[in-house]
């Protein structure tokens, strides 16, 4: 009887502690959080995880600091909620900063909790999602909190390419604290509340006199359009988490697995006659590459990554015959699809993610070359363009490409060409492969003839026409085996799927080395 009562008391005590832990910094702080248009850590986790699947760990951890009045501010779990559960039925680890407790700041024990979770995720080969909303390193703990961040960042690096790591910025991420999300594979951020910057507006004003708002400096849209730090800028937390769950559905659990297979009702053999008329007669006119992508992938379902940044290249995930592919494509509607600094680094990063996680790469090419101009040259176009070349050459996953229209100069080589070990290189009859565009080429090789001609313009146009006739087709490349087949555009989907199917057991390896020296 006495034992029974003691047991029930113990359970009551446990229940009380759980209830206390569940309200974080208390109802007032929760209300303040809601007033700012933000959800709490637990509300966010509930949206992320399949219903009832979340298992919290370390909810009894409390901080160890005593200085600055900290001995009076103890909260169960401290300023982060950590645990695991299921997303779309698959094991997923998550941590969510609890802003209601000391502004979600990262103490020594917050760092320990997150590091422990990352180790668990790595050992069990599952993605880790960080829901960020934090004032950064816990000021009262000094170097102990910096050390905690360092431990997290070390794991971000070591686990890169091992398990998918995804960050969601739902509140402030300031100072050095931005670098943990920056090391992860994808960053989502919420417009209006998610803000990232290394130095905030106040410091900027004091240091260089510039006045700028938090949102202008580090808001989701700023980073999704200008800096490229953010891959997905989304208007609400709910939609952000919906899109995050969608992204996870395309990804494998770890680098030792393939992405999940989603059976599709879209036939692998589906031809699309309308693709035959998508390219304008005049090869200098644009068209929307996104239309081609949506017409060839399963059910038109394409999840574009970095949609608002460097729009001259499109990257994203889709499925073909039920299996995830990474799509890389020029967008002729934006700067004629030219390769520049930003589009090169955007595509290179995406390709390296796909390669690390066994996702085949499908490339759709229409590239007039690299962007000319001193701004690009001074900005390091050579170095940044080289990253894209490096990424394609280094990738050992299946690489299938379709040359839709232009492939001029170095950009021909860069974009998944046979010479960088493209596995299957297809071309539409509209493909043009040359060292450079007709105008530039004729000006160089026929300079004297044009200068000496009576009617310079007419002579030039005639020479341009001849040049186009010679190089404005895929057959010279096909006769050398650089293009494996020239296809009817309507057959693009079945041809790519056949190639991917042939390559599904592809084995390829790089020579033994510690790692390459990518031109960063
Ligand atoms: C301890 C912190 C804190 C921090 C906020 N709080 N940040 N406590 N350490 N880093 C506390 C506040 O004191 C406050 O407690 C509560 O959290 C809520 O903060 P508010 O300021 O009231 O909230 P808000 O107005 O929304 O402003 C949020 C904020 C602001 C923009 C994040 O708090 C702020 O600027 N914090 C400092 C940010 C910062 O500079 N962090 C260091 C970055 S450098 P009370 O009890 O008073 O309500 C860094 C280095 C990492 O992190 C290095 C890694 C290598």
Coordinates of C-alpha atoms and ligand atoms in Angstrom, one line a residue:
X1 CA 0.0 0.0 0.0
X2 CA 2.8 2.4 1.0
X3 CA 4.8 1.5 -2.1
X4 CA 1.7 2.1 -4.2
X5 CA 1.2 5.6 -2.8
X6 CA 4.9 6.4 -3.3
X7 CA 4.7 5.2 -6.9
X8 CA 1.7 7.4 -7.6
X9 CA 3.4 10.4 -6.0
X10 CA 6.4 9.8 -8.2
X11 CA 4.2 9.7 -11.3
X12 CA 2.5 12.9 -10.2
X13 CA 5.8 14.5 -9.7
X14 CA 6.9 13.4 -13.2
X15 CA 3.6 14.7 -14.6
X16 CA 4.2 18.1 -13.0
X17 CA 7.7 18.4 -14.3
X18 CA 6.5 17.4 -17.8
X19 CA 3.7 20.1 -17.6
X20 CA 6.2 22.7 -16.5
X21 CA 8.6 21.7 -19.3
X22 CA 5.8 21.8 -21.9
X23 CA 5.1 25.5 -21.3
X24 CA 8.7 26.6 -21.8
X25 CA 9.2 30.1 -20.5
X26 CA 5.6 30.3 -19.4
X27 CA 2.2 31.5 -20.8
X28 CA 3.2 35.2 -20.9
X29 CA 6.2 34.4 -23.1
X30 CA 4.1 32.1 -25.3
X31 CA 1.6 34.9 -25.8
X32 CA 4.4 37.3 -26.7
X33 CA 5.7 34.7 -29.2
X34 CA 2.2 34.4 -30.8
X35 CA 1.9 38.2 -30.8
X36 CA 5.0 38.4 -32.9
X37 CA 3.3 36.1 -35.4
X38 CA 5.5 33.1 -34.4
X39 CA 4.6 29.6 -33.2
X40 CA 6.3 28.0 -30.2
X41 CA 9.0 25.4 -30.5
X42 CA 6.5 22.6 -29.7
X43 CA 3.8 23.9 -32.0
X44 CA 6.4 23.9 -34.8
X45 CA 7.5 20.4 -34.1
X46 CA 3.9 19.2 -34.0
X47 CA 3.5 20.6 -37.6
X48 CA 6.7 19.0 -38.8
X49 CA 6.3 15.5 -37.4
X50 CA 3.6 12.9 -38.4
X51 CA 0.8 13.1 -35.8
X52 CA 1.8 11.6 -32.4
X53 CA 5.2 10.4 -33.6
X54 CA 7.4 12.9 -31.8
X55 CA 9.6 11.5 -28.9
X56 CA 11.2 14.3 -26.9
X57 CA 14.6 13.6 -25.3
X58 CA 16.6 15.6 -22.7
X59 CA 13.5 17.5 -21.4
X60 CA 15.0 17.4 -17.9
X61 CA 18.3 19.0 -18.8
X62 CA 18.9 22.4 -17.1
X63 CA 21.7 24.9 -17.6
X64 CA 24.7 25.0 -15.2
X65 CA 25.4 28.7 -15.1
X66 CA 25.3 30.6 -11.8
X67 CA 26.6 34.1 -12.7
X68 CA 24.5 37.1 -13.7
X69 CA 21.5 35.8 -11.8
X70 CA 21.3 32.6 -13.8
X71 CA 21.0 30.4 -10.7
X72 CA 17.4 31.8 -10.4
X73 CA 16.4 31.1 -14.0
X74 CA 16.1 27.3 -14.5
X75 CA 13.8 25.8 -17.1
X76 CA 13.4 22.1 -17.9
X77 CA 15.0 21.4 -21.2
X78 CA 16.6 24.8 -21.3
X79 CA 16.1 26.8 -24.5
X80 CA 15.8 24.0 -27.1
X81 CA 13.4 21.1 -27.6
X82 CA 15.1 18.0 -29.2
X83 CA 13.8 14.6 -30.3
X84 CA 12.9 12.3 -33.1
X85 CA 9.8 11.2 -34.9
X86 CA 8.4 10.5 -38.4
X87 CA 8.0 12.7 -41.4
X88 CA 6.0 11.0 -44.2
X89 CA 6.5 7.8 -42.2
X90 CA 10.3 8.1 -42.1
X91 CA 12.6 8.6 -39.1
X92 CA 13.6 12.3 -38.8
X93 CA 15.4 14.2 -36.0
X94 CA 14.7 17.7 -35.0
X95 CA 15.6 20.5 -32.7
X96 CA 13.7 23.6 -32.2
X97 CA 15.0 26.7 -30.3
X98 CA 12.5 27.7 -27.6
X99 CA 12.5 31.5 -27.8
X100 CA 10.3 31.7 -24.7
X101 CA 13.3 30.6 -22.6
X102 CA 16.0 33.3 -22.6
X103 CA 15.3 34.1 -26.2
X104 CA 16.2 30.6 -27.4
X105 CA 19.8 31.5 -26.7
X106 CA 22.4 28.7 -27.0
X107 CA 23.9 27.7 -23.6
X108 CA 26.4 25.0 -23.0
X109 CA 23.6 22.5 -22.4
X110 CA 21.6 23.6 -25.4
X111 CA 24.7 22.9 -27.4
X112 CA 25.1 19.5 -25.8
X113 CA 21.5 18.6 -26.5
X114 CA 21.8 19.5 -30.2
X115 CA 25.1 17.8 -30.6
X116 CA 23.7 14.6 -28.9
X117 CA 20.8 14.7 -31.4
X118 CA 23.1 15.2 -34.4
X119 CA 25.2 12.2 -33.2
X120 CA 22.0 10.1 -32.9
X121 CA 20.8 11.2 -36.4
X122 CA 24.2 10.3 -37.9
X123 CA 24.3 6.8 -36.2
X124 CA 20.8 6.0 -37.3
X125 CA 21.2 7.5 -40.8
X126 CA 18.3 10.0 -40.8
X127 CA 17.9 13.7 -41.7
X128 CA 18.2 16.4 -39.0
X129 CA 16.0 19.5 -39.1
X130 CA 16.9 22.6 -37.2
X131 CA 14.0 25.0 -36.4
X132 CA 16.0 28.2 -35.6
X133 CA 14.6 31.1 -33.5
X134 CA 17.4 32.2 -31.2
X135 CA 19.2 35.2 -29.8
X136 CA 22.5 33.4 -30.4
X137 CA 25.2 32.4 -28.0
X138 CA 23.9 32.7 -24.3
X139 CA 25.6 35.9 -23.3
X140 CA 25.8 35.0 -19.6
X141 CA 27.8 31.8 -20.3
X142 CA 30.6 33.4 -22.3
X143 CA 33.1 31.0 -23.9
X144 CA 31.1 27.9 -22.7
X145 CA 28.3 28.9 -25.1
X146 CA 30.7 29.6 -27.9
X147 CA 32.2 26.2 -27.4
X148 CA 28.7 24.7 -27.6
X149 CA 28.2 26.4 -31.0
X150 CA 31.6 25.2 -32.1
X151 CA 30.6 21.6 -31.3
X152 CA 27.5 22.0 -33.4
X153 CA 29.3 23.5 -36.3
X154 CA 31.9 20.8 -36.3
X155 CA 29.2 18.2 -36.6
X156 CA 27.5 20.3 -39.4
X157 CA 30.7 19.9 -41.4
X158 CA 31.5 16.3 -40.6
X159 CA 28.0 15.1 -41.3
X160 CA 27.7 17.1 -44.5
X161 CA 27.1 14.6 -47.3
X162 CA 26.2 11.9 -44.7
X163 CA 22.7 12.8 -43.7
X164 CA 20.6 15.6 -45.1
X165 CA 20.7 18.7 -42.8
X166 CA 18.0 21.3 -43.2
X167 CA 17.6 24.6 -41.4
X168 CA 14.5 26.7 -41.0
X169 CA 14.9 30.3 -39.9
X170 CA 11.8 31.3 -38.0
X171 CA 13.2 34.1 -35.9
X172 CA 16.5 35.9 -35.4
X173 CA 19.8 34.2 -36.4
X174 CA 22.5 36.8 -35.7
X175 CA 26.3 36.9 -35.5
X176 CA 28.3 33.8 -35.7
X177 CA 25.1 31.8 -35.0
X178 CA 24.3 32.1 -38.8
X179 CA 27.1 29.8 -39.6
X180 CA 25.5 26.6 -38.3
X181 CA 22.5 27.0 -40.7
X182 CA 24.9 28.2 -43.4
X183 CA 26.7 24.8 -43.2
X184 CA 23.5 22.8 -43.8
X185 CA 22.2 21.7 -47.1
X186 CA 19.0 23.8 -47.5
X187 CA 17.7 26.9 -45.7
X188 CA 14.1 27.8 -45.5
X189 CA 13.2 31.2 -44.0
X190 CA 9.9 32.8 -43.1
X191 CA 9.2 36.3 -44.5
X192 CA 8.8 38.9 -41.9
X193 CA 10.1 36.9 -38.9
X194 CA 13.2 34.9 -40.1
X195 CA 16.3 37.1 -40.2
X196 CA 19.9 36.3 -40.7
X197 CA 22.9 38.5 -40.5
X198 CA 26.5 38.4 -39.3
X199 CA 26.3 42.0 -38.0
X200 CA 22.9 43.7 -37.3
X201 CA 21.6 47.1 -38.3
X202 CA 22.8 48.8 -35.1
X203 CA 26.4 47.7 -35.5
X204 CA 26.3 48.5 -39.2
X205 CA 25.1 52.0 -38.4
X206 CA 27.8 52.6 -35.8
X207 CA 30.5 51.1 -37.9
X208 CA 29.8 52.6 -41.4
X209 CA 26.8 54.9 -40.9
X210 CA 24.6 52.8 -43.1
X211 CA 20.9 52.7 -42.1
X212 CA 19.0 49.6 -42.9
X213 CA 16.1 47.6 -41.4
X214 CA 16.4 44.1 -40.0
X215 CA 14.2 42.8 -42.8
X216 CA 16.0 44.6 -45.6
X217 CA 19.3 43.4 -44.3
X218 CA 18.6 39.8 -43.4
X219 CA 15.0 39.0 -44.2
X220 CA 14.0 35.8 -46.1
X221 CA 13.4 37.5 -49.4
X222 CA 16.7 39.4 -49.2
X223 CA 18.6 36.2 -48.8
X224 CA 16.5 34.3 -51.3
X225 CA 17.0 36.9 -54.0
X226 CA 20.3 38.7 -53.4
X227 CA 22.7 36.7 -51.4
X228 CA 21.5 33.2 -52.2
X229 CA 21.9 32.2 -48.6
X230 CA 18.2 31.1 -48.4
X231 CA 16.8 28.5 -50.7
X232 CA 13.1 28.9 -49.9
X233 CA 11.5 32.2 -48.7
X234 CA 8.0 31.4 -47.5
X235 CA 5.3 33.6 -46.1
X236 CA 4.0 31.6 -43.1
X237 CA 5.5 29.0 -40.7
X238 CA 2.8 26.5 -41.6
X239 CA 3.5 26.7 -45.4
X240 CA 7.2 26.6 -44.6
X241 CA 6.9 23.3 -42.8
X242 CA 4.6 21.9 -45.5
X243 CA 7.3 22.7 -48.1
X244 CA 10.0 21.2 -45.9
X245 CA 8.0 18.0 -45.6
X246 CA 7.7 18.0 -49.4
X247 CA 11.4 18.5 -49.8
X248 CA 12.2 15.6 -47.5
X249 CA 9.9 13.3 -49.6
X250 CA 12.5 13.7 -52.5
X251 CA 15.5 12.9 -50.4
X252 CA 17.2 9.7 -49.2
X253 CA 17.6 9.2 -45.5
X254 CA 21.4 9.2 -45.8
X255 CA 24.3 8.8 -48.3
X256 CA 24.1 5.0 -48.2
X257 CA 20.5 4.9 -49.4
X258 CA 18.5 5.8 -52.5
X259 CA 15.7 8.3 -52.4
X260 CA 12.2 6.7 -51.7
X261 CA 10.3 5.3 -54.6
X262 CA 6.9 6.8 -55.2
X263 CA 4.9 4.7 -57.7
X264 CA 3.3 7.0 -60.4
X265 CA 0.3 6.8 -62.7
X266 CA 2.3 8.9 -65.2
X267 CA 3.5 6.3 -67.8
X268 CA 7.2 6.1 -68.4
X269 CA 6.4 5.8 -72.2
X270 CA 4.3 9.0 -72.2
X271 CA 5.2 11.1 -75.3
X272 CA 4.4 14.8 -75.6
X273 CA 3.8 16.1 -79.1
X274 CA 3.7 19.7 -77.9
X275 CA 7.3 19.6 -77.0
X276 CA 8.0 19.7 -80.8
X277 CA 6.8 23.3 -81.1
X278 CA 8.2 24.8 -77.9
X279 CA 11.4 26.2 -79.4
X280 CA 10.9 29.4 -81.3
X281 CA 12.0 29.4 -85.0
X282 CA 14.3 32.3 -84.3
X283 CA 17.0 30.8 -82.1
X284 CA 17.7 34.1 -80.4
X285 CA 14.1 34.2 -79.0
X286 CA 13.4 32.9 -75.4
X287 CA 11.0 30.3 -74.2
X288 CA 10.2 29.0 -70.8
X289 CA 12.4 26.0 -69.8
X290 CA 10.2 25.4 -66.8
X291 CA 7.4 24.3 -69.2
X292 CA 9.7 21.6 -70.6
X293 CA 10.7 20.4 -67.2
X294 CA 7.0 20.1 -66.0
X295 CA 6.1 18.3 -69.2
X296 CA 8.7 15.6 -68.8
X297 CA 8.7 14.8 -65.0
X298 CA 6.1 12.6 -63.2
X299 CA 2.7 14.4 -63.0
X300 CA 4.4 17.8 -63.7
X301 CA 5.5 17.9 -60.0
X302 CA 8.7 19.9 -59.8
X303 CA 10.1 21.3 -56.5
X304 CA 12.3 24.2 -57.5
X305 CA 15.2 25.1 -55.2
X306 CA 16.6 28.6 -55.1
X307 CA 13.7 29.8 -57.3
X308 CA 14.3 33.5 -56.7
X309 CA 18.1 33.5 -57.0
X310 CA 20.2 33.4 -60.2
X311 CA 17.1 32.7 -62.3
X312 CA 19.1 32.1 -65.5
X313 CA 19.6 28.6 -64.2
X314 CA 16.9 26.4 -62.7
X315 CA 17.6 23.6 -60.2
X316 CA 15.3 21.4 -58.3
X317 CA 13.9 18.0 -57.6
X318 CA 11.3 15.9 -59.4
X319 CA 10.6 12.3 -60.0
X320 CA 10.9 10.3 -63.2
X321 CA 9.2 6.9 -63.2
X322 CA 8.8 7.2 -59.5
X323 CA 12.5 8.0 -58.7
X324 CA 13.9 11.3 -57.6
X325 CA 16.1 13.2 -60.0
X326 CA 17.9 16.5 -59.6
X327 CA 17.1 18.8 -62.5
X328 CA 19.6 21.4 -63.7
X329 CA 18.5 23.6 -66.6
X330 CA 19.2 26.9 -68.2
X331 CA 16.3 29.4 -68.3
X332 CA 16.4 31.2 -71.7
X333 CA 13.8 33.6 -70.3
X334 CA 16.3 35.0 -67.9
X335 CA 19.4 36.6 -69.4
X336 CA 19.1 34.2 -72.3
X337 CA 20.2 31.4 -69.9
X338 CA 23.8 32.6 -69.8
X339 CA 26.1 31.3 -67.1
X340 CA 27.4 33.9 -64.7
X341 CA 28.9 33.8 -61.2
X342 CA 25.7 33.3 -59.3
X343 CA 24.1 30.7 -61.6
X344 CA 27.4 28.7 -61.6
X345 CA 27.7 28.5 -57.9
X346 CA 23.9 27.8 -57.5
X347 CA 24.1 24.9 -59.9
X348 CA 27.4 23.6 -58.6
X349 CA 26.1 23.4 -55.0
X350 CA 23.0 21.6 -56.1
X351 CA 24.9 19.1 -58.2
X352 CA 27.2 18.3 -55.2
X353 CA 24.2 17.7 -53.0
X354 CA 22.7 15.3 -55.6
X355 CA 26.0 13.5 -56.0
X356 CA 26.5 13.2 -52.2
X357 CA 23.0 11.7 -51.8
X358 CA 22.8 9.3 -54.8
X359 CA 20.3 11.5 -56.8
X360 CA 20.8 11.2 -60.6
X361 CA 21.3 14.5 -62.4
X362 CA 19.2 15.4 -65.4
X363 CA 20.5 18.4 -67.3
X364 CA 18.6 20.4 -69.9
X365 CA 21.0 22.6 -71.8
X366 CA 20.5 25.9 -73.7
X367 CA 23.5 28.0 -72.9
X368 CA 24.9 30.8 -75.1
X369 CA 28.1 30.9 -73.0
X370 CA 29.5 32.8 -70.0
X371 CA 28.4 36.3 -69.3
X372 CA 30.9 38.9 -70.7
X373 CA 31.9 42.0 -68.8
X374 CA 34.4 43.4 -66.4
X375 CA 32.0 43.1 -63.5
X376 CA 31.8 39.4 -63.9
X377 CA 35.6 39.0 -64.6
X378 CA 36.5 41.1 -61.5
X379 CA 34.0 39.2 -59.5
X380 CA 35.8 36.0 -60.3
X381 CA 33.7 34.4 -63.0
X382 CA 36.7 32.2 -63.8
X383 CA 36.9 30.8 -60.3
X384 CA 33.1 30.5 -59.8
X385 CA 32.5 29.0 -63.3
X386 CA 35.2 26.5 -62.5
X387 CA 33.1 25.3 -59.5
X388 CA 30.3 24.2 -61.9
X389 CA 32.8 22.4 -64.1
X390 CA 34.3 20.7 -61.1
X391 CA 31.0 19.7 -59.7
X392 CA 29.8 18.0 -62.9
X393 CA 33.2 16.3 -63.5
X394 CA 33.4 15.0 -59.9
X395 CA 29.8 13.7 -59.8
X396 CA 29.6 9.9 -60.1
X397 CA 25.8 9.6 -59.9
X398 CA 24.1 8.9 -63.3
X399 CA 24.3 12.0 -65.5
X400 CA 21.8 12.3 -68.3
X401 CA 21.6 15.4 -70.4
X402 CA 19.4 16.8 -73.2
X403 CA 20.8 19.5 -75.4
X404 CA 17.8 21.5 -76.3
X405 CA 19.3 24.4 -78.2
X406 CA 22.5 26.2 -77.7
X407 CA 25.8 24.9 -76.3
X408 CA 28.5 27.4 -77.0
X409 CA 32.1 27.4 -76.0
X410 CA 33.3 26.5 -72.5
X411 CA 29.7 26.3 -71.4
X412 CA 29.2 23.3 -73.8
X413 CA 31.9 21.4 -71.9
X414 CA 30.7 22.5 -68.5
X415 CA 27.1 21.4 -68.8
X416 CA 27.4 17.6 -68.3
X417 CA 29.2 17.0 -71.5
X418 CA 30.6 13.6 -72.5
X419 CA 34.1 15.0 -71.8
X420 CA 33.2 15.4 -68.1
X421 CA 31.8 11.9 -68.2
X422 CA 28.2 12.6 -68.9
X423 CA 26.7 9.1 -69.2
X424 CA 23.9 9.6 -71.7
X425 CA 24.0 12.8 -73.8
X426 CA 20.9 13.4 -75.9
X427 CA 20.1 16.3 -78.2
X428 CA 17.0 17.7 -79.9
X429 CA 17.3 18.4 -83.6
X430 CA 17.3 22.1 -82.7
X431 CA 20.7 21.8 -80.9
X432 CA 23.6 24.0 -81.9
X433 CA 27.1 23.3 -80.8
X434 CA 29.9 25.7 -81.6
X435 CA 33.0 27.3 -80.1
X436 CA 31.0 30.6 -80.0
X437 CA 27.8 32.2 -81.3
X438 CA 27.7 33.0 -85.1
X439 CA 28.2 36.7 -84.9
X440 CA 31.2 36.6 -82.7
X441 CA 32.8 33.8 -84.7
X442 CA 32.3 35.4 -88.1
X443 CA 33.8 38.7 -86.9
X444 CA 36.9 36.8 -85.9
X445 CA 37.5 34.3 -88.6
X446 CA 36.4 36.5 -91.5
X447 CA 37.5 39.9 -90.2
X448 CA 39.6 40.7 -93.3
X449 CA 37.0 39.4 -95.8
X450 CA 34.3 41.5 -94.2
X451 CA 36.5 44.6 -94.0
X452 CA 37.4 44.2 -97.7
X453 CA 33.9 43.5 -98.9
X454 CA 31.9 46.2 -100.8
X455 CA 28.7 45.5 -98.8
X456 CA 30.1 44.6 -95.3
X457 CA 26.7 43.9 -93.7
X458 CA 25.5 41.7 -96.5
X459 CA 28.8 39.7 -96.6
X460 CA 28.6 39.3 -92.9
X461 CA 25.1 38.1 -92.9
X462 CA 25.9 35.6 -95.6
X463 CA 28.9 34.3 -93.6
X464 CA 26.7 34.1 -90.5
X465 CA 24.2 32.0 -92.4
X466 CA 26.9 29.6 -93.6
X467 CA 28.3 29.3 -90.1
X468 CA 24.9 28.5 -88.7
X469 CA 24.3 25.9 -91.4
X470 CA 27.6 24.3 -90.5
X471 CA 27.3 24.3 -86.7
X472 CA 23.6 24.9 -86.1
X473 CA 22.8 21.2 -85.6
X474 CA 23.8 18.3 -83.4
X475 CA 25.1 16.0 -86.1
X476 CA 28.8 16.8 -86.1
X477 CA 28.9 16.1 -82.3
X478 CA 26.7 13.0 -82.8
X479 CA 29.1 11.7 -85.6
X480 CA 31.9 11.8 -83.0
X481 CA 29.9 10.1 -80.3
X482 CA 29.8 13.2 -78.1
X483 CA 26.0 13.1 -78.4
X484 CA 24.7 9.6 -78.0
X485 CA 21.4 10.2 -79.9
X486 CA 19.4 12.9 -81.5
X487 CA 15.8 12.5 -80.4
X488 CA 12.3 13.6 -81.4
X489 CA 11.5 16.2 -78.6
X490 CA 8.2 14.5 -78.0
X491 CA 10.1 11.4 -76.8
X492 CA 12.2 13.3 -74.2
X493 CA 10.5 11.7 -71.1
X494 CA 10.7 8.1 -72.3
X495 CA 14.3 8.5 -73.5
X496 CA 15.5 10.0 -70.2
X497 CA 13.7 7.3 -68.2
X498 CA 15.2 4.6 -70.4
X499 CA 18.7 6.1 -69.8
X500 CA 18.1 6.4 -66.0
X501 CA 16.9 2.8 -65.9
X502 CA 20.0 1.6 -67.8
X503 CA 22.2 3.6 -65.3
X504 CA 20.4 2.5 -62.1
X505 CA 23.3 0.2 -61.0
X506 CA 26.0 2.5 -62.2
X507 CA 29.3 2.1 -60.4
X508 CA 31.9 4.8 -60.6
X509 CA 34.6 6.0 -58.3
X510 CA 37.1 8.7 -58.0
X511 CA 40.8 8.0 -57.5
X512 CA 41.8 7.6 -53.8
X513 CA 42.4 11.0 -52.3
X514 CA 41.7 12.9 -49.0
X515 CA 39.5 15.4 -50.9
X516 CA 39.9 17.5 -54.0
X517 CA 40.8 21.2 -54.0
X518 CA 37.7 22.8 -55.5
X519 CA 38.3 26.4 -56.5
X520 CA 36.3 27.9 -53.7
Ligands
LIG1 C1 21.0 35.6 -23.3 C2 19.2 36.5 -24.5 C3 20.0 36.5 -25.7 C4 21.3 36.0 -25.6 C5 18.1 37.3 -26.1 N1 18.1 37.0 -24.8 N2 19.3 37.0 -26.7 N3 19.7 36.0 -23.4 N4 21.7 35.5 -24.4 N5 22.1 35.9 -26.7 C6 17.0 37.2 -23.9 C7 16.7 38.7 -23.7 O1 17.5 39.2 -22.7 C8 15.2 38.6 -23.2 O2 15.2 38.2 -21.9 C9 14.7 37.5 -24.0 O3 15.8 36.7 -24.5 C10 13.9 37.9 -25.2 O4 14.7 38.9 -25.9 P1 14.1 40.3 -26.4 O5 15.3 41.1 -26.7 O6 13.1 40.8 -25.5 O7 13.4 39.8 -27.8 P2 13.2 40.6 -29.1 O8 12.8 42.0 -28.9 O9 12.4 39.8 -30.0 O10 14.7 40.6 -29.7 C11 15.3 39.4 -30.1 C12 16.8 39.7 -30.4 C13 17.5 40.4 -29.2 C14 16.9 40.5 -31.7 C15 17.4 38.3 -30.6 O11 17.2 39.8 -28.0 C16 19.0 40.5 -29.4 O12 19.5 41.3 -30.1 N6 19.7 39.6 -28.7 C17 21.1 39.6 -28.8 C18 21.5 39.0 -30.0 C19 23.0 38.8 -30.1 O13 23.7 39.8 -30.4 N7 23.4 37.6 -29.8 C20 24.8 37.3 -29.9 C21 25.1 37.0 -31.3 S1 26.7 36.6 -31.5 P3 14.3 39.0 -20.8 O14 14.3 38.1 -19.6 O15 14.9 40.3 -20.6 O16 12.9 39.1 -21.5 C22 26.6 34.9 -31.3 C23 27.9 34.3 -31.4 C24 27.7 32.9 -31.9 O17 25.6 34.3 -31.2 C25 29.1 32.5 -32.2 C26 29.1 31.1 -32.7 C27 30.4 30.7 -33.1

